[in-house]
Structure formats: C-alpha cells, structure tokens
C-alpha atoms as a PDB file:
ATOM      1  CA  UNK A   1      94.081  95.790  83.974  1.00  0.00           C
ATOM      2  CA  UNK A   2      97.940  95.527  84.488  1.00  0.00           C
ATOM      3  CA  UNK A   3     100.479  95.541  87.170  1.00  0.00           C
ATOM      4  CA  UNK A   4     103.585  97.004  87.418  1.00  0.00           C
ATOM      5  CA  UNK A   5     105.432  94.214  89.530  1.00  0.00           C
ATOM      6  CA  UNK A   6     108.993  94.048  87.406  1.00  0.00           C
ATOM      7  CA  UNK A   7     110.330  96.287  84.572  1.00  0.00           C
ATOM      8  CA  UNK A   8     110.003  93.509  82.338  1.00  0.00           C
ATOM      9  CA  UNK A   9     106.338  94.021  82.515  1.00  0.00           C
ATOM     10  CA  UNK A  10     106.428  96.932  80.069  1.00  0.00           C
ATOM     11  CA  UNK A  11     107.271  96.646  76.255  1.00  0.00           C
ATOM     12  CA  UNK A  12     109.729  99.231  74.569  1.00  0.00           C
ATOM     13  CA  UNK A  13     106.744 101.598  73.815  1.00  0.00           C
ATOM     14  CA  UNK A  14     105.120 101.357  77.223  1.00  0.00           C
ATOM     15  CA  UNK A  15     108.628 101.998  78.678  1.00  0.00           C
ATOM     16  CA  UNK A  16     108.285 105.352  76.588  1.00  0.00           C
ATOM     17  CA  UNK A  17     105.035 106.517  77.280  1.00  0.00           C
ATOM     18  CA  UNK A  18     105.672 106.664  80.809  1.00  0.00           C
ATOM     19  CA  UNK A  19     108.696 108.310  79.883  1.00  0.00           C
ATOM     20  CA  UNK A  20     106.556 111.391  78.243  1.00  0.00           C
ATOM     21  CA  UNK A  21     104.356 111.335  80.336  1.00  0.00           C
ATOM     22  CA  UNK A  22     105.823 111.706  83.629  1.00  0.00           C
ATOM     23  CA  UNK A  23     107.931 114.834  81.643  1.00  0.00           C
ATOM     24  CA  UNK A  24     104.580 116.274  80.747  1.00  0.00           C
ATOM     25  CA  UNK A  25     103.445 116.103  84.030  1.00  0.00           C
ATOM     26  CA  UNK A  26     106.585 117.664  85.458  1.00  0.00           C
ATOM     27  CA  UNK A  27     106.021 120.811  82.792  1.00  0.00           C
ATOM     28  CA  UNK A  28     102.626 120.771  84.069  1.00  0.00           C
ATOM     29  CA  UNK A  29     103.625 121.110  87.904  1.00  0.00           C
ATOM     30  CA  UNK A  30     106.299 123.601  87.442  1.00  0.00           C
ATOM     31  CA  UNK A  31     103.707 125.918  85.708  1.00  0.00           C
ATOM     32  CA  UNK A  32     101.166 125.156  88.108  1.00  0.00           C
ATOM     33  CA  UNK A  33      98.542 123.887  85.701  1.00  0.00           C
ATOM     34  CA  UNK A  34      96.519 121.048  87.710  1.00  0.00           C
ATOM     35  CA  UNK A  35      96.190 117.281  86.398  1.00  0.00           C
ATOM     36  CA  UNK A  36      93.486 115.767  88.329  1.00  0.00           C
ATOM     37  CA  UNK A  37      94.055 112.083  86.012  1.00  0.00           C
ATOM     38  CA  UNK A  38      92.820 110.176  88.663  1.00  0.00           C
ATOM     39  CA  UNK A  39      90.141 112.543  90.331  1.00  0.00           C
ATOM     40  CA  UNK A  40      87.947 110.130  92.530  1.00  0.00           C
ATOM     41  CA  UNK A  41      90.349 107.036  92.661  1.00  0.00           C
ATOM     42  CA  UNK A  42      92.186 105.663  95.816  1.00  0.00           C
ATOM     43  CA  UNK A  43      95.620 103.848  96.327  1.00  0.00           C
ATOM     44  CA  UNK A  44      96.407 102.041  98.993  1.00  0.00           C
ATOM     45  CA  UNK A  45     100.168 102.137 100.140  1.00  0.00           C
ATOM     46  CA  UNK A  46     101.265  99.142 101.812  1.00  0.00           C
ATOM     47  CA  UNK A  47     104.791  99.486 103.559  1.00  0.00           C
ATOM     48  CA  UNK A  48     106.637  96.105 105.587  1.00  0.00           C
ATOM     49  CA  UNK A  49     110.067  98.857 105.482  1.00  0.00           C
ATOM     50  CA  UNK A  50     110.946 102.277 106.401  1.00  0.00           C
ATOM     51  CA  UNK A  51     110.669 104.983 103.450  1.00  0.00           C
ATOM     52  CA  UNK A  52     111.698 108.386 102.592  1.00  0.00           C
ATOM     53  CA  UNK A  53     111.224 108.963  99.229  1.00  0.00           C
ATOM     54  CA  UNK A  54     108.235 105.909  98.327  1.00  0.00           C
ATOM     55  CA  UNK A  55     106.055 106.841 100.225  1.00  0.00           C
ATOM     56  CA  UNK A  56     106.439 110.999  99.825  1.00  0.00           C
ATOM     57  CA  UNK A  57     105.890 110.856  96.366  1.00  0.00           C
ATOM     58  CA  UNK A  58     103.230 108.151  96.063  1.00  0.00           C
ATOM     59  CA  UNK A  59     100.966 110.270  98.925  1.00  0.00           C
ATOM     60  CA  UNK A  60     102.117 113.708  97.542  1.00  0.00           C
ATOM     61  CA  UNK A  61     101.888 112.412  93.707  1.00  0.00           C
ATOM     62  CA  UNK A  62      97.968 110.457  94.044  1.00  0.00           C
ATOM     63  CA  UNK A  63      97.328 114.026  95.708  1.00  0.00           C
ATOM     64  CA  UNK A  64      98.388 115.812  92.488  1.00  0.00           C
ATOM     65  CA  UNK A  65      96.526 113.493  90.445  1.00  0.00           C
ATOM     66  CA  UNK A  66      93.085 114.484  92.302  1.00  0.00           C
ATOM     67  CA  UNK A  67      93.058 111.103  94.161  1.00  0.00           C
ATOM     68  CA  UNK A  68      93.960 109.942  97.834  1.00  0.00           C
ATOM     69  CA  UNK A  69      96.567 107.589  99.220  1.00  0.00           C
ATOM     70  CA  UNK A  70      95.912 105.462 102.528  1.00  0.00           C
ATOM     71  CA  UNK A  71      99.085 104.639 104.015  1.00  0.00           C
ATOM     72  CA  UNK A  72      99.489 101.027 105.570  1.00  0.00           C
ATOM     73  CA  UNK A  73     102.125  99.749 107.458  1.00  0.00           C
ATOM     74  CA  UNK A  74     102.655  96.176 108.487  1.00  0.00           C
ATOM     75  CA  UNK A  75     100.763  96.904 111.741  1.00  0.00           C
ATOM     76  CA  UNK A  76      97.567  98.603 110.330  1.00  0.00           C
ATOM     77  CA  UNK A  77      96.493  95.437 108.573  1.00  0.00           C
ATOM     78  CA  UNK A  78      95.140  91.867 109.218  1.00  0.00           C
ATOM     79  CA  UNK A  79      98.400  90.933 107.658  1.00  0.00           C
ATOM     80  CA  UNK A  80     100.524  91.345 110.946  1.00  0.00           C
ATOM     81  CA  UNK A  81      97.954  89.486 112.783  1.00  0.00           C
ATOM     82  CA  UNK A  82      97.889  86.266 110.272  1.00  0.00           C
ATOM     83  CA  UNK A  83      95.281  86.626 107.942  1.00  0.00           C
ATOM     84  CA  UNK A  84      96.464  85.557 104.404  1.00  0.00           C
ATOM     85  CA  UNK A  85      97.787  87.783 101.558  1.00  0.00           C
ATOM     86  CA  UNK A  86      95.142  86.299  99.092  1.00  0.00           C
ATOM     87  CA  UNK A  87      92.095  87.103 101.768  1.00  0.00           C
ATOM     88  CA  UNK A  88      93.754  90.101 101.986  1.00  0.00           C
ATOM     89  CA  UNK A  89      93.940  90.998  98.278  1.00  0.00           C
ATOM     90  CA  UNK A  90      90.551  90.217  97.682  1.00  0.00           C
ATOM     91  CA  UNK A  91      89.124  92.895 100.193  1.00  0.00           C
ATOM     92  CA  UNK A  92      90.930  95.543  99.360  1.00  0.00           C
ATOM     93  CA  UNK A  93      90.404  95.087  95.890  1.00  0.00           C
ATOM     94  CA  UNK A  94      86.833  96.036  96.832  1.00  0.00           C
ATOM     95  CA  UNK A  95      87.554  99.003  98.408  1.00  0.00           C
ATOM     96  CA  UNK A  96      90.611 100.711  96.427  1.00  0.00           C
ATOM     97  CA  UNK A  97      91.658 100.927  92.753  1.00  0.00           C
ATOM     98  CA  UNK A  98      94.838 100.215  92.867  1.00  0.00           C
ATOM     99  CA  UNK A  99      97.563  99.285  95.595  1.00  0.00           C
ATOM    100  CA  UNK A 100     101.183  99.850  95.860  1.00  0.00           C
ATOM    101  CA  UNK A 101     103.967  97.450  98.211  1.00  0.00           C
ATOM    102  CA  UNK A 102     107.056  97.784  99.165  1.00  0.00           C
ATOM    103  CA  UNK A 103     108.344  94.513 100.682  1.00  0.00           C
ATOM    104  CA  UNK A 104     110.733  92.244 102.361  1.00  0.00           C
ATOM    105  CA  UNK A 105     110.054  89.816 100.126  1.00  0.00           C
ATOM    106  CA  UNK A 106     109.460  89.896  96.258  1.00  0.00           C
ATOM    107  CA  UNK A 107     106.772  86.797  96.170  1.00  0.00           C
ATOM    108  CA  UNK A 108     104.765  88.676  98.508  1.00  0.00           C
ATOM    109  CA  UNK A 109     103.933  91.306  96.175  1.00  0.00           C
ATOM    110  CA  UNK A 110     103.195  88.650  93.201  1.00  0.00           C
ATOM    111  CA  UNK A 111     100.942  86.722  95.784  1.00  0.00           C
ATOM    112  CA  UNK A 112      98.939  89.775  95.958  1.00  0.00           C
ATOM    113  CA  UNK A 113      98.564  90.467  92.618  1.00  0.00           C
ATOM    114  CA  UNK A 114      97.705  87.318  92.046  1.00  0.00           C
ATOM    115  CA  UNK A 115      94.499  87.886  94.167  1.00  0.00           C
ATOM    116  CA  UNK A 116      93.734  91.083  93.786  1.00  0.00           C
ATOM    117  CA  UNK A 117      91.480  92.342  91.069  1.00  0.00           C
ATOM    118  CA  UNK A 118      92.930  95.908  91.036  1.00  0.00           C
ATOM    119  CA  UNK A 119      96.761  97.195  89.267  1.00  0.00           C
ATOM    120  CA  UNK A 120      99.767  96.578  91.708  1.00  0.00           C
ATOM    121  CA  UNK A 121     102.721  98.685  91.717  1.00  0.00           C
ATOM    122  CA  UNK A 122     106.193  96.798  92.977  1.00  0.00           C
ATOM    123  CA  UNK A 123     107.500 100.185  94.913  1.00  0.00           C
ATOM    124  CA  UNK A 124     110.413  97.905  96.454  1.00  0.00           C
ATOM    125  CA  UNK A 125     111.241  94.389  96.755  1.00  0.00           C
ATOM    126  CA  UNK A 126     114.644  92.314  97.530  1.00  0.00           C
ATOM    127  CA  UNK A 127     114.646  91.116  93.729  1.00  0.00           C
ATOM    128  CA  UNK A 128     113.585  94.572  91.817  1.00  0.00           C
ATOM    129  CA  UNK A 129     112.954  98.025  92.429  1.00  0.00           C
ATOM    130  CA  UNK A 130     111.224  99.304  89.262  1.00  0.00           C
ATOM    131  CA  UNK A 131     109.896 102.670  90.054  1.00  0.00           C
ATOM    132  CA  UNK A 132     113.185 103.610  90.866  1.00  0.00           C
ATOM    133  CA  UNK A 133     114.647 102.835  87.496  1.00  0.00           C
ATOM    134  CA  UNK A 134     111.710 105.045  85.885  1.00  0.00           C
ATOM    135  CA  UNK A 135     112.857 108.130  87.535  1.00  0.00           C
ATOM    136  CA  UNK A 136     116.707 107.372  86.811  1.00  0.00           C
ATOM    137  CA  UNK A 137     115.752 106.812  83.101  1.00  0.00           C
ATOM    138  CA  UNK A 138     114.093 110.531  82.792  1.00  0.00           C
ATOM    139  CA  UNK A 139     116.632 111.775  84.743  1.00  0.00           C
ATOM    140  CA  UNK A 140     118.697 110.792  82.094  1.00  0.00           C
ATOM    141  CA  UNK A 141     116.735 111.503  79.287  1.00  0.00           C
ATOM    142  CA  UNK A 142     116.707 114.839  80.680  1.00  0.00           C
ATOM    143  CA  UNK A 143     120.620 115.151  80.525  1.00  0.00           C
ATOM    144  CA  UNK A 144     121.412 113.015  77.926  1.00  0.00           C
ATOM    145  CA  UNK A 145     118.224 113.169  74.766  1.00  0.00           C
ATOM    146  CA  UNK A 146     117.988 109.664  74.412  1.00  0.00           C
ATOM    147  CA  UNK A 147     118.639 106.618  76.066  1.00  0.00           C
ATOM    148  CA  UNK A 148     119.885 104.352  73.857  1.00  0.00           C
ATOM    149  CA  UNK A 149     123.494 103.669  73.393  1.00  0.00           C
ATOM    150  CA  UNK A 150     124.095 105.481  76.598  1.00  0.00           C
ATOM    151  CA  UNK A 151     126.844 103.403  79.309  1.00  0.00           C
ATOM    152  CA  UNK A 152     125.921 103.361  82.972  1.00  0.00           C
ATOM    153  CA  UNK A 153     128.445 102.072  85.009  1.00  0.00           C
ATOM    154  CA  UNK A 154     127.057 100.293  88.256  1.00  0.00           C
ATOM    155  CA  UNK A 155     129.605 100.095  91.117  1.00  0.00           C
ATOM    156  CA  UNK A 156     129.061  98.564  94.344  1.00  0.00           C
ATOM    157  CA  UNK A 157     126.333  95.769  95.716  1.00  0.00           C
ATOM    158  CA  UNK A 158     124.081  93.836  92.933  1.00  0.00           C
ATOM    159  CA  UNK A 159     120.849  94.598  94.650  1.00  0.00           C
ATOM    160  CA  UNK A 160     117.481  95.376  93.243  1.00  0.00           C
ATOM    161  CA  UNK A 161     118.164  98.527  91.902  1.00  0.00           C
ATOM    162  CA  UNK A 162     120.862  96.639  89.593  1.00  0.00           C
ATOM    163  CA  UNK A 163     118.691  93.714  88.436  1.00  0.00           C
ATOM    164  CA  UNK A 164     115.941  96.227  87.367  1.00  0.00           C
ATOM    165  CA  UNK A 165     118.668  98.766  85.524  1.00  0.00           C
ATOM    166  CA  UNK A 166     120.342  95.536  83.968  1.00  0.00           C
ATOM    167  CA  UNK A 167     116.947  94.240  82.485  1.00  0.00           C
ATOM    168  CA  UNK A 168     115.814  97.953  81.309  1.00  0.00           C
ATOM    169  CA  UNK A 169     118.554  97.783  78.702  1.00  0.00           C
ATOM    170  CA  UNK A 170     116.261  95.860  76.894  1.00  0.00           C
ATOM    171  CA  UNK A 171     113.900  98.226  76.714  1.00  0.00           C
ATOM    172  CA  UNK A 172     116.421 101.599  76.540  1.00  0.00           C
ATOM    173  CA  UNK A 173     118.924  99.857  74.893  1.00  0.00           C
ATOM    174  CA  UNK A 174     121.395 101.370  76.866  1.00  0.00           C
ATOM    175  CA  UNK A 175     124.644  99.357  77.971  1.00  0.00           C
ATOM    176  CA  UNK A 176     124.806  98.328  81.939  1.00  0.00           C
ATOM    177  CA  UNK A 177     128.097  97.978  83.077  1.00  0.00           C
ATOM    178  CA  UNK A 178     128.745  96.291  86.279  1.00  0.00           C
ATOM    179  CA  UNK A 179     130.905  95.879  88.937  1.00  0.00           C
ATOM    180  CA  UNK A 180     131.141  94.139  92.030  1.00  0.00           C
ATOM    181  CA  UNK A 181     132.762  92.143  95.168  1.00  0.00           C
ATOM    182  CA  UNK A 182     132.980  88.605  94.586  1.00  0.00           C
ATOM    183  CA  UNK A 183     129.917  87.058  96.326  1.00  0.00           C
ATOM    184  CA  UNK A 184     127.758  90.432  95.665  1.00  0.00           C
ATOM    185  CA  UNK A 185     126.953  90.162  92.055  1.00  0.00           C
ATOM    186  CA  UNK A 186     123.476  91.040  90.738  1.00  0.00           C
ATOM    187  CA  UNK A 187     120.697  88.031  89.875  1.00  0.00           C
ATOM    188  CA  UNK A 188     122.426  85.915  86.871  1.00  0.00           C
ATOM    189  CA  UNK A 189     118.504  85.196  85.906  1.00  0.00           C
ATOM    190  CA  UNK A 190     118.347  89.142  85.219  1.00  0.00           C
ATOM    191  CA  UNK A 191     121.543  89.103  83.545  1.00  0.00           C
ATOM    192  CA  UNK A 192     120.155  86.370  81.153  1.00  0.00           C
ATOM    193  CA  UNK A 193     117.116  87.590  80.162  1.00  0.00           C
ATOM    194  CA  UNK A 194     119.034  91.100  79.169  1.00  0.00           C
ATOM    195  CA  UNK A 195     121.210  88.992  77.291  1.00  0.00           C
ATOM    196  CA  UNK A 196     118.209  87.102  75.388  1.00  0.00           C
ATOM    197  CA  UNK A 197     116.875  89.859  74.742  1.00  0.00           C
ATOM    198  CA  UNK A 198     118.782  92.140  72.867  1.00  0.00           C
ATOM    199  CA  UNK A 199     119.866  93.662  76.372  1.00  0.00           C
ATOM    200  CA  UNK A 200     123.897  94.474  77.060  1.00  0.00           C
ATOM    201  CA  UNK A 201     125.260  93.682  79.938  1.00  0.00           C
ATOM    202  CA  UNK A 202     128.914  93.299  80.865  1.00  0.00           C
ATOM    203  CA  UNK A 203     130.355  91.965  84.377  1.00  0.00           C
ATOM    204  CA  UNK A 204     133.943  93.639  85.094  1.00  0.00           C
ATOM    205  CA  UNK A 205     136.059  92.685  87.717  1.00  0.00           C
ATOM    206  CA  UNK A 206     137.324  95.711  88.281  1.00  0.00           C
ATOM    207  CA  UNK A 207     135.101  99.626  88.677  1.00  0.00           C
ATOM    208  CA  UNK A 208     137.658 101.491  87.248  1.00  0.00           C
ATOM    209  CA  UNK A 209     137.283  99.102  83.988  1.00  0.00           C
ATOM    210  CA  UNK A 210     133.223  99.089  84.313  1.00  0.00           C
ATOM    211  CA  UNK A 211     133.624 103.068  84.677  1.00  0.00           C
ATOM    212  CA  UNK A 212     135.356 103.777  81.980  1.00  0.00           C
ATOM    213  CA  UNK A 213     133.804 106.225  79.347  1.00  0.00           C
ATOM    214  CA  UNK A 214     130.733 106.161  80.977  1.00  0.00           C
ATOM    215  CA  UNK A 215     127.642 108.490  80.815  1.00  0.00           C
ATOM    216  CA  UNK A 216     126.731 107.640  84.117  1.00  0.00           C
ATOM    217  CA  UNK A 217     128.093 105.988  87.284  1.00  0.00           C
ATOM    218  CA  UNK A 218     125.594 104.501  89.794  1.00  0.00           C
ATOM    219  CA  UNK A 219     126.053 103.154  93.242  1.00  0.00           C
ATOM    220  CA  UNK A 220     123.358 102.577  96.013  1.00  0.00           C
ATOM    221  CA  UNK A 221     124.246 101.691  99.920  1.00  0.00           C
ATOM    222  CA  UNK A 222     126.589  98.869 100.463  1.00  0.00           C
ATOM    223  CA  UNK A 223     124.551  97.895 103.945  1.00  0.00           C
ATOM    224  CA  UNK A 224     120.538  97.601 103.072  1.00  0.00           C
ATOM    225  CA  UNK A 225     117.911  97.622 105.645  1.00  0.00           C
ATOM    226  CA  UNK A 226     118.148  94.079 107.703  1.00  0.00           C
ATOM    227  CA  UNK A 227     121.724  93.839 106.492  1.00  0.00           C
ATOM    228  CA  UNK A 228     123.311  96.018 109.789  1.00  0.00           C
ATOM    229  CA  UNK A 229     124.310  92.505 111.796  1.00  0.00           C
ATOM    230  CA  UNK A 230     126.546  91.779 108.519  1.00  0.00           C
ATOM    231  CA  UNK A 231     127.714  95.726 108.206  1.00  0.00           C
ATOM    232  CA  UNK A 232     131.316  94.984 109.534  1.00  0.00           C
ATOM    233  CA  UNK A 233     131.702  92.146 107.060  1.00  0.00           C
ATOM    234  CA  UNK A 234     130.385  93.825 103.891  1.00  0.00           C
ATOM    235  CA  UNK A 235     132.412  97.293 104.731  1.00  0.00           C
ATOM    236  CA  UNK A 236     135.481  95.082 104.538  1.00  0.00           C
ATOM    237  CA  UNK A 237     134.232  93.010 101.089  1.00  0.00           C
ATOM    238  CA  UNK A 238     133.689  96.139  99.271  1.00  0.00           C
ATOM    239  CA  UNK A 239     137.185  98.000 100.100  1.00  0.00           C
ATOM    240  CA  UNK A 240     137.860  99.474  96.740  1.00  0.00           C
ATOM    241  CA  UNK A 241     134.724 100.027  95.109  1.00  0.00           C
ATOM    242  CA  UNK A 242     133.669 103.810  96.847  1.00  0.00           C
ATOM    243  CA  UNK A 243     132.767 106.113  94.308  1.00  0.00           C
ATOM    244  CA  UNK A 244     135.119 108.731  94.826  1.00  0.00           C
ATOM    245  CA  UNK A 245     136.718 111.523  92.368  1.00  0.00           C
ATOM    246  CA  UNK A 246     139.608 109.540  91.057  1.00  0.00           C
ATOM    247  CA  UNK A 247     136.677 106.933  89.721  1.00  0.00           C
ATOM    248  CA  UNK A 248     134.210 109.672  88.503  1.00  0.00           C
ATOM    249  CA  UNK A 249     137.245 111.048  86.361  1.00  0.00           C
ATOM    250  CA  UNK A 250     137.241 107.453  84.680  1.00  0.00           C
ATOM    251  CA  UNK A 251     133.797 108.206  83.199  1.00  0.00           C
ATOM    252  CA  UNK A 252     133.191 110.362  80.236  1.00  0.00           C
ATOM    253  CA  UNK A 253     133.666 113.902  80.892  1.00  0.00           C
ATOM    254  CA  UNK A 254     129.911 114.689  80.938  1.00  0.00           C
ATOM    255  CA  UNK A 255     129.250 112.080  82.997  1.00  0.00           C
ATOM    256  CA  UNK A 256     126.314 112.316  85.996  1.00  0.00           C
ATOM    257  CA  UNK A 257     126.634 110.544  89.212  1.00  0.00           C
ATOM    258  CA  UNK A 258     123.460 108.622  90.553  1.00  0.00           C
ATOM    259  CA  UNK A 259     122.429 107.374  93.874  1.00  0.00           C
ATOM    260  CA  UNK A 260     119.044 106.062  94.809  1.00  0.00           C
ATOM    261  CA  UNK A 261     119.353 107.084  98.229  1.00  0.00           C
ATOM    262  CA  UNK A 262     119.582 107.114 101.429  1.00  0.00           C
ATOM    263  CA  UNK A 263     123.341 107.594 100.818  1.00  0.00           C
ATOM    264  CA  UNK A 264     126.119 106.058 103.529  1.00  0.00           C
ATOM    265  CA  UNK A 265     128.285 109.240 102.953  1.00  0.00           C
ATOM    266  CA  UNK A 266     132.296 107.947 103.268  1.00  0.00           C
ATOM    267  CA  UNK A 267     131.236 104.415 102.809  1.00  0.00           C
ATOM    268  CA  UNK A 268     129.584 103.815  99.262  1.00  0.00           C
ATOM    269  CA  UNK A 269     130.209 107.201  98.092  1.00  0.00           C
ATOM    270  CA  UNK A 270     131.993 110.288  98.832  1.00  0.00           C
ATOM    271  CA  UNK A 271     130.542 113.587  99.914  1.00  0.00           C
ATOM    272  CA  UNK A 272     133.265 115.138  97.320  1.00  0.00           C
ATOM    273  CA  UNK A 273     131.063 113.231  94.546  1.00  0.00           C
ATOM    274  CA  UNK A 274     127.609 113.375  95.671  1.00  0.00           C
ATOM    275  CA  UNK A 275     127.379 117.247  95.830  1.00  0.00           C
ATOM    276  CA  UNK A 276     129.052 117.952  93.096  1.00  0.00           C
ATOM    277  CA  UNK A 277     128.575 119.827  89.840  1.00  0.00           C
ATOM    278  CA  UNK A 278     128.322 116.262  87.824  1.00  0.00           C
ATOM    279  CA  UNK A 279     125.500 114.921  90.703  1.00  0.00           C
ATOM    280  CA  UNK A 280     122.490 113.702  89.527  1.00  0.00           C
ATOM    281  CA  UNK A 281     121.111 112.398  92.413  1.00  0.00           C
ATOM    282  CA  UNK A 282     118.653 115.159  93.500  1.00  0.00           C
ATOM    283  CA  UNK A 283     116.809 115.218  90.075  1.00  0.00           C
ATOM    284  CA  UNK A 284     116.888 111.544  90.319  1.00  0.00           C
ATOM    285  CA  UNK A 285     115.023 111.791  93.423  1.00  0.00           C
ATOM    286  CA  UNK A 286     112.770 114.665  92.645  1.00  0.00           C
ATOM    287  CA  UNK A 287     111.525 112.396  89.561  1.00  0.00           C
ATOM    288  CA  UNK A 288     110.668 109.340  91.865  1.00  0.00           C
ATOM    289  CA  UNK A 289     107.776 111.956  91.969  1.00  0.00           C
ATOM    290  CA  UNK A 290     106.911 112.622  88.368  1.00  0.00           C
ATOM    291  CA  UNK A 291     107.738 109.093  87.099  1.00  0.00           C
ATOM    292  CA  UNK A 292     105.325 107.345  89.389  1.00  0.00           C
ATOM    293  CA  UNK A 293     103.056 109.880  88.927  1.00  0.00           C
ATOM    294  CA  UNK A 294     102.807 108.729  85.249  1.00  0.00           C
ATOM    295  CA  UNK A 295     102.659 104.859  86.175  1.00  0.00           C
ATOM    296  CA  UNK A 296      99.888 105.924  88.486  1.00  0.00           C
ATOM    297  CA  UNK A 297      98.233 107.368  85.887  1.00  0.00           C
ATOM    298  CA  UNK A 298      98.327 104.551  83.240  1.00  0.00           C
ATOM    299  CA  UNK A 299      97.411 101.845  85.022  1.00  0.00           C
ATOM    300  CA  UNK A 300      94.235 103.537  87.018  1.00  0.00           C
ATOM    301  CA  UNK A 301      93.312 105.709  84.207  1.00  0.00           C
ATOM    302  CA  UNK A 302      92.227 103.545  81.360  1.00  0.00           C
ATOM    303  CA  UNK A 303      91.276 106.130  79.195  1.00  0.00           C
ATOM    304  CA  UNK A 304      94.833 107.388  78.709  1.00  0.00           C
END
C-alpha cells in the first residue's frame, strides 16, 4: 500500500508510469473504449475547501474507472463535530479503499494517513499540491516530448503549486525558474531538497530574468482562498509580476502559458495571455482528469 501525500513520494520511474498511463487512458477515452481498473472499489473524497476542478475529475474519473466516489465535506463527517482524525481514519479505512483530501492544513492529511490502512491521495494542501503537477507534466509532455531539460518559469506567489513543481525537477529533470515578491517566496525546505537531489532550481529577482527562454511560464492566483482580508495588501506586493504579453514574449518562442486555475483575470494574468494561441491552461485542466485517473489506478489497483 502507498500514499500519494507529496511528489517526493514517487521515484523517477513511478513519476513515469503515471505519466503513460494517464496518456493511455486519455487515448482510451477519446475512442470510447471503457477502462473499468477499479470496477468494485470506492473513494472517499474529503473536501475542508471549495473545488472546481478536484473534485469533477476525482467523481467523474473513479466513475470511468468502474468505481464510485462519496463526496465529503467538512460538515458530513464526525470531523466537524470533534471526533479525531485518527478515529476517523480508522473507520473509514473499513469501509472505502482509498480516500482523497484536500485541506487547510498539510499535517492533517499526513495524520490521516498515518491511521488509515487504505492509499491517501494529497488533492490540495497549503504546503503541496501534487496532483496538480501530474497533469501540468503531461500537459507538457504532450507539447514538448520529454521533460527533461525543459525551463518553466514560475511568476507570481510561492504557494503549493510551486513547492511541488520545484521538487518534481528531481524527478523530470526539468529546470524551475522562479520568481517572486520579497516575503512570497516558495518553501526554502523544497528548494533544498531539489537542490540535494540533483533538482535545479534558480530564485530570480526579477520575472522578466526567470522568463527568459523559457518553455513554459506558470502563474497561479496571487489571493488564495482565506487570503481575501490580506487581498489589498498582496495586489500592491505583487505590482510587476502579471503575466502579460510583453513577459510571454521573454519566453522561448514556443513557449505555453499555464495556470492552475481559478484565474483572477487582470490581476495575476491577463485575458490577452490566457486565451491565447500559446495557452496551455485548458489541456492542463482537462488532464487534472486523466492524470489522477492514473494515480487512482496505481495505488487501488495492485495488479497494475
């Protein structure tokens, strides 16, 4: 049994198989040929924030795989009410096979999987969001062939996203460039263990340097969810780092835009670059989908 709880849970070959997978399986839906992997097995879906995108593809993806997905807010348990994570974990370990969290906090999702005696799937914490970097790294295997050697510029707020990306260049060995406010820079623990680990990472103090020559540019929302009391301040800190047209042309000419959505359109980014010809960003949602899809399928399906 294994969890998914941080990117650095998977080796370079896991990192790949997931990879091929999750592209096999999106052959497999566009041609309408079922893939009941997980025909008889039930995920729970436990949700303490709001979600588009999780929780769509997790329900509609377990569907696709034969098997059904309970959705659980923080209401529908025993949680919101006071009974512990660990008592918790050990119930529903008897009733599900495998459970997936998306969370305030990142220690309440390794509580759980502590406890519980089923896989775990980190679909969103304050410290990593690894799903999310799954679908961005087919989306750009799709473009690009291969993964490694390829610069992605980062521009904006170090959040979760940014401390998974940064620690998947160990495993993609692709080249995470980042920039950001002073005050707003990514977890210096996940730069480090890039860094130790054959990752690259390199800090600019200015986007149009990280940008440069650049296969990709990424941003994400400057203002998360439980940041809107602090939305005046941060709009002001991050004057200068909107990914707009005269930054995209800094990139390589090839270059795709991402964005993990929901997207602050005139804030973080600019309508001029999300919907254009070099955006990414709805194949990089669409394969939130197909790369979970293929986690799913690995870590309930042990015959795989």
């Amino acid at each position: 049994m294994r969890n998914f709880l941080s990117i650095t849970d998977l080796s370079e070959e896991e990192y790949e198989d997931i990879l091929t997978l999750a592209a096999r399986l999106k052959r497999q839906r566009y041609a309408c040929v079922p893939h009941p992997l997980l025909a008889g097995k039930t995920l729970a879906m436990i949700f303490e924030k709001a979600s588009t995108r999780t929780r769509i593809s997790f329900d509609v993806g377990m569907h696709e795989l034969g098997g059904y997905a309970i959705y659980l807010n923080s209401k529908d348990t025993q949680m919101g009410r006071g009974e512990t994570i660990p008592d918790t974990a050990r119930v529903m370990s008897r009733y599900v096979h495998g459970a997936i969290m998306r969370t305030y906090k990142h220690e309440t999702i390794t509580e759980f999987a502590k406890y519980a005696t089923i896989p775990v799937i980190n679909a969103l914490s304050d410290k990593e969001h690894p799903c999310q970097i799954m679908a961005d790294s087919l989306t750009l295997k799709e473009k690009f062939g291969d993964l490694n050697g390829l610069k992605i510029a980062w521009i904006g707020d170090g959040n979760n996203v940014c401390n998974s990306l940064i620690m998947a260049s160990v495993q993609t060995g692709m080249e995470i460039a980042v920039s950001t406010p002073k005050g707003y820079e990514p977890d210096p623990m996940a730069i480090k263990f890039a860094n130790d680990n054959g990752g690259k990472v390199i800090v600019y103090d200015n986007p149009k340097k990280a940008a440069k020559d650049a296969h990709a540019i990424y941003t994400d929302t400057w203002i998360s969810m439980g940041e809107e009391e602090i939305k005046d301040t941060k709009l002001k800190d991050f004057v200068g780092y909107q990914l707009d047209m005269p930054l995209l042309k800094s990139a390589a000419d090839d270059a795709i835009v991402l964005h993990c959505l929901p997207a602050h359109r005139g804030e973080e980014i600019t309508d001029e670059v999300i919907d254009s010809m070099q955006s990414g960003v709805w194949d990089q949602a669409e394969n939130r989908l197909h790369a979970q899809k293929a986690i799913l399928a690995l870590l309930l399906n042990q015959e795989l």
